[in-house]
Amino acid sequence: SCFAALPTTPDSDEEWPDVIISVTQLWPTLIICCEDPLGHVPPHSNVVRDHFAQVLSFPSATLFIRWLFMQDRGDILPRCVLLTGWRQARSCAAGIAAARGQPRQMRADDKRPALSEPLGDCAPGSTSIRAAVGYMLVRVSPGRQKQLSSRWASEGSVEGPEFYIASSDEEVAESLANLSRKMTLTVT
């Protein structure tokens, strides 16, 4: 069962709680941003089912960023892991950086909503603004893409969430499981 243990009958005249929280509500959301989402999730792996409450899929960075700009930001607990490919990684990272108050040059998009004001005690331009995405995992092919993405990460070009690179199905599965555990631990 995915629910915390609750008594089946009340032991006293106390009222039942108004809210029952599913354990899966503590699990993060996996966001997949690529044209072929199934091509990024390791086949024959239960990592998504076993570690994520839900999966959102966006076929392009533009649609992901529009969604991201509609989410709360500021003094929040990031609850999403982004899995993307090398092709979308830079645009996604720029969108996350913008949502965190670190403006970067982004492509114009007339349909992208304006960012909301940060929640909590986060002043605009503050480095303490957090976005919905806490971790970003980039699926690359071994070889040139791995070299380019590693250089991109080491040069400090990635602003926003913690950034990880995976070049095999095994690395993707292991990284997703580890990132989900890290996010779940921050809640409990």
Coordinates of C-alpha atoms in Angstrom, one line a residue:
S1 CA 0.0 0.0 0.0
C2 CA 1.2 3.5 -0.7
F3 CA -0.5 5.0 2.3
A4 CA 1.0 5.6 5.7
A5 CA -0.3 3.1 8.3
L6 CA -3.5 4.3 9.7
P7 CA -5.8 2.4 12.1
T8 CA -8.8 0.8 10.5
T9 CA -11.1 1.9 13.3
P10 CA -10.8 4.7 15.8
D11 CA -9.7 3.7 19.3
S12 CA -11.5 6.6 20.9
D13 CA -14.0 9.2 20.2
E14 CA -11.4 11.3 18.4
E15 CA -12.3 12.5 14.9
W16 CA -10.6 11.1 11.8
P17 CA -8.0 13.5 10.3
D18 CA -9.3 15.8 7.6
V19 CA -6.3 15.0 5.3
I20 CA -4.7 11.7 4.6
I21 CA -1.3 12.1 2.9
S22 CA -0.2 9.5 0.5
V23 CA 3.5 8.6 0.7
T24 CA 3.6 9.1 -3.1
Q25 CA 2.8 12.7 -2.5
L26 CA 6.2 13.0 -1.0
W27 CA 7.8 11.6 -4.1
P28 CA 9.0 14.2 -6.7
T29 CA 7.7 14.7 -10.2
L30 CA 9.7 13.6 -13.2
I31 CA 9.6 16.0 -16.1
I32 CA 10.8 14.7 -19.5
C33 CA 11.6 17.3 -22.1
C34 CA 12.4 15.8 -25.5
E35 CA 10.7 14.9 -28.8
D36 CA 10.8 11.2 -27.9
P37 CA 10.2 10.8 -24.1
L38 CA 10.4 7.0 -24.2
G39 CA 13.8 7.2 -25.8
H40 CA 15.2 8.9 -22.6
V41 CA 13.7 6.5 -20.0
P42 CA 15.6 3.3 -19.7
P43 CA 13.7 0.3 -21.1
H44 CA 12.8 -2.5 -18.6
S45 CA 13.5 -0.2 -15.7
N46 CA 11.0 0.4 -12.9
V47 CA 12.8 3.6 -11.8
V48 CA 9.9 5.9 -12.8
R49 CA 7.2 3.7 -11.2
D50 CA 9.3 3.2 -8.0
H51 CA 10.6 6.7 -7.5
F52 CA 8.3 9.3 -8.9
A53 CA 4.7 10.4 -8.1
Q54 CA 4.0 11.5 -11.6
V55 CA 5.6 12.1 -15.0
L56 CA 5.1 15.2 -17.1
S57 CA 6.3 15.2 -20.7
F58 CA 7.0 18.2 -22.9
P59 CA 8.1 17.7 -26.6
S60 CA 10.1 21.0 -26.6
A61 CA 12.0 23.3 -24.3
T62 CA 9.6 26.1 -25.2
L63 CA 6.6 24.2 -23.8
F64 CA 8.5 23.2 -20.7
I65 CA 9.5 26.8 -20.0
R66 CA 6.0 28.0 -20.5
W67 CA 4.9 25.5 -17.9
L68 CA 7.8 26.4 -15.6
F69 CA 6.9 30.1 -15.7
M70 CA 3.4 29.3 -14.4
Q71 CA 4.8 27.5 -11.3
D72 CA 5.4 29.0 -7.9
R73 CA 8.9 30.2 -7.3
G74 CA 10.8 31.8 -4.5
D75 CA 11.0 30.3 -1.0
I76 CA 9.7 27.0 -2.1
L77 CA 10.8 23.4 -2.0
P78 CA 11.7 22.2 -5.5
R79 CA 9.8 19.0 -6.3
C80 CA 10.8 18.2 -9.8
V81 CA 13.6 16.4 -11.6
L82 CA 14.1 17.3 -15.3
L83 CA 15.3 14.7 -17.7
T84 CA 16.2 16.1 -21.0
G85 CA 18.5 15.6 -24.0
W86 CA 21.5 17.5 -25.1
R87 CA 19.5 19.3 -27.8
Q88 CA 17.1 20.9 -25.2
A89 CA 19.5 21.2 -22.3
R90 CA 20.7 24.8 -22.8
S91 CA 17.2 26.2 -23.4
C92 CA 15.8 24.4 -20.4
A93 CA 18.7 25.6 -18.2
A94 CA 18.2 29.1 -19.3
G95 CA 14.5 28.9 -18.5
I96 CA 15.2 27.5 -15.0
A97 CA 17.8 30.2 -14.4
A98 CA 15.3 32.9 -15.4
A99 CA 12.7 31.4 -13.0
R100 CA 15.3 31.5 -10.3
G101 CA 15.9 35.2 -10.9
Q102 CA 19.1 34.8 -12.9
P103 CA 18.1 36.4 -16.2
R104 CA 19.7 35.0 -19.2
Q105 CA 19.2 35.7 -22.8
M106 CA 16.2 33.6 -23.9
R107 CA 14.5 33.3 -27.2
A108 CA 11.5 35.5 -27.6
D109 CA 8.2 33.7 -27.0
D110 CA 4.9 35.7 -27.1
K111 CA 3.0 32.9 -25.5
R112 CA 5.3 32.5 -22.5
P113 CA 3.6 33.9 -19.4
A114 CA 5.4 36.5 -17.2
L115 CA 7.0 35.2 -14.1
S116 CA 5.1 35.5 -10.9
E117 CA 6.6 37.4 -7.9
P118 CA 8.8 35.2 -5.7
L119 CA 7.0 33.7 -2.7
G120 CA 8.4 34.3 0.8
D121 CA 11.3 36.6 1.7
C122 CA 13.0 36.5 -1.7
A123 CA 13.8 39.9 -3.2
P124 CA 13.8 40.1 -7.0
G125 CA 17.3 39.4 -8.2
S126 CA 18.1 37.4 -5.1
T127 CA 20.2 34.3 -5.4
S128 CA 17.9 32.5 -3.0
I129 CA 15.0 32.2 -5.4
R130 CA 14.2 28.6 -6.1
A131 CA 12.1 27.2 -9.0
A132 CA 10.0 24.0 -9.2
V133 CA 12.9 22.0 -10.8
G134 CA 15.6 21.0 -8.3
Y135 CA 17.7 18.8 -10.4
M136 CA 18.4 18.5 -14.1
L137 CA 19.7 15.2 -15.7
V138 CA 20.9 15.4 -19.3
R139 CA 20.9 12.3 -21.4
V140 CA 23.7 12.4 -23.9
S141 CA 25.2 10.0 -26.3
P142 CA 28.7 8.7 -25.5
G143 CA 31.5 10.5 -27.3
R144 CA 31.2 14.1 -28.6
Q145 CA 27.9 15.0 -26.8
K146 CA 29.3 13.7 -23.5
Q147 CA 32.5 15.8 -24.0
L148 CA 30.5 18.9 -24.9
S149 CA 28.1 18.6 -22.0
S150 CA 30.9 17.9 -19.5
R151 CA 32.8 21.0 -20.7
W152 CA 29.5 23.1 -20.6
A153 CA 28.9 22.0 -17.0
S154 CA 32.6 22.5 -15.9
E155 CA 32.7 26.0 -17.4
G156 CA 29.9 27.1 -15.1
S157 CA 27.6 27.7 -18.0
V158 CA 24.7 25.9 -16.2
E159 CA 22.8 28.2 -13.9
G160 CA 19.9 27.0 -11.8
P161 CA 19.5 23.4 -10.6
E162 CA 22.1 20.9 -9.9
F163 CA 23.1 19.4 -13.2
Y164 CA 24.0 15.8 -14.0
I165 CA 25.0 14.0 -17.2
A166 CA 24.2 10.4 -18.1
S167 CA 25.3 8.6 -21.3
S168 CA 23.8 5.2 -20.8
D169 CA 20.4 3.7 -19.8
E170 CA 22.1 2.4 -16.6
E171 CA 23.4 5.9 -15.7
V172 CA 20.0 7.4 -16.3
A173 CA 18.2 4.8 -14.1
E174 CA 20.8 5.1 -11.3
S175 CA 20.8 8.9 -11.4
L176 CA 17.0 9.2 -11.4
A177 CA 16.7 6.9 -8.4
N178 CA 19.4 8.8 -6.5
L179 CA 17.9 12.2 -7.4
S180 CA 14.4 11.0 -6.3
R181 CA 15.8 9.8 -3.0
K182 CA 17.6 13.1 -2.4
M183 CA 14.4 15.0 -3.0
T184 CA 12.3 12.7 -0.9
L185 CA 14.8 13.0 2.0
T186 CA 14.5 16.8 1.9
V187 CA 10.8 16.5 2.7
T188 CA 10.9 14.0 5.6

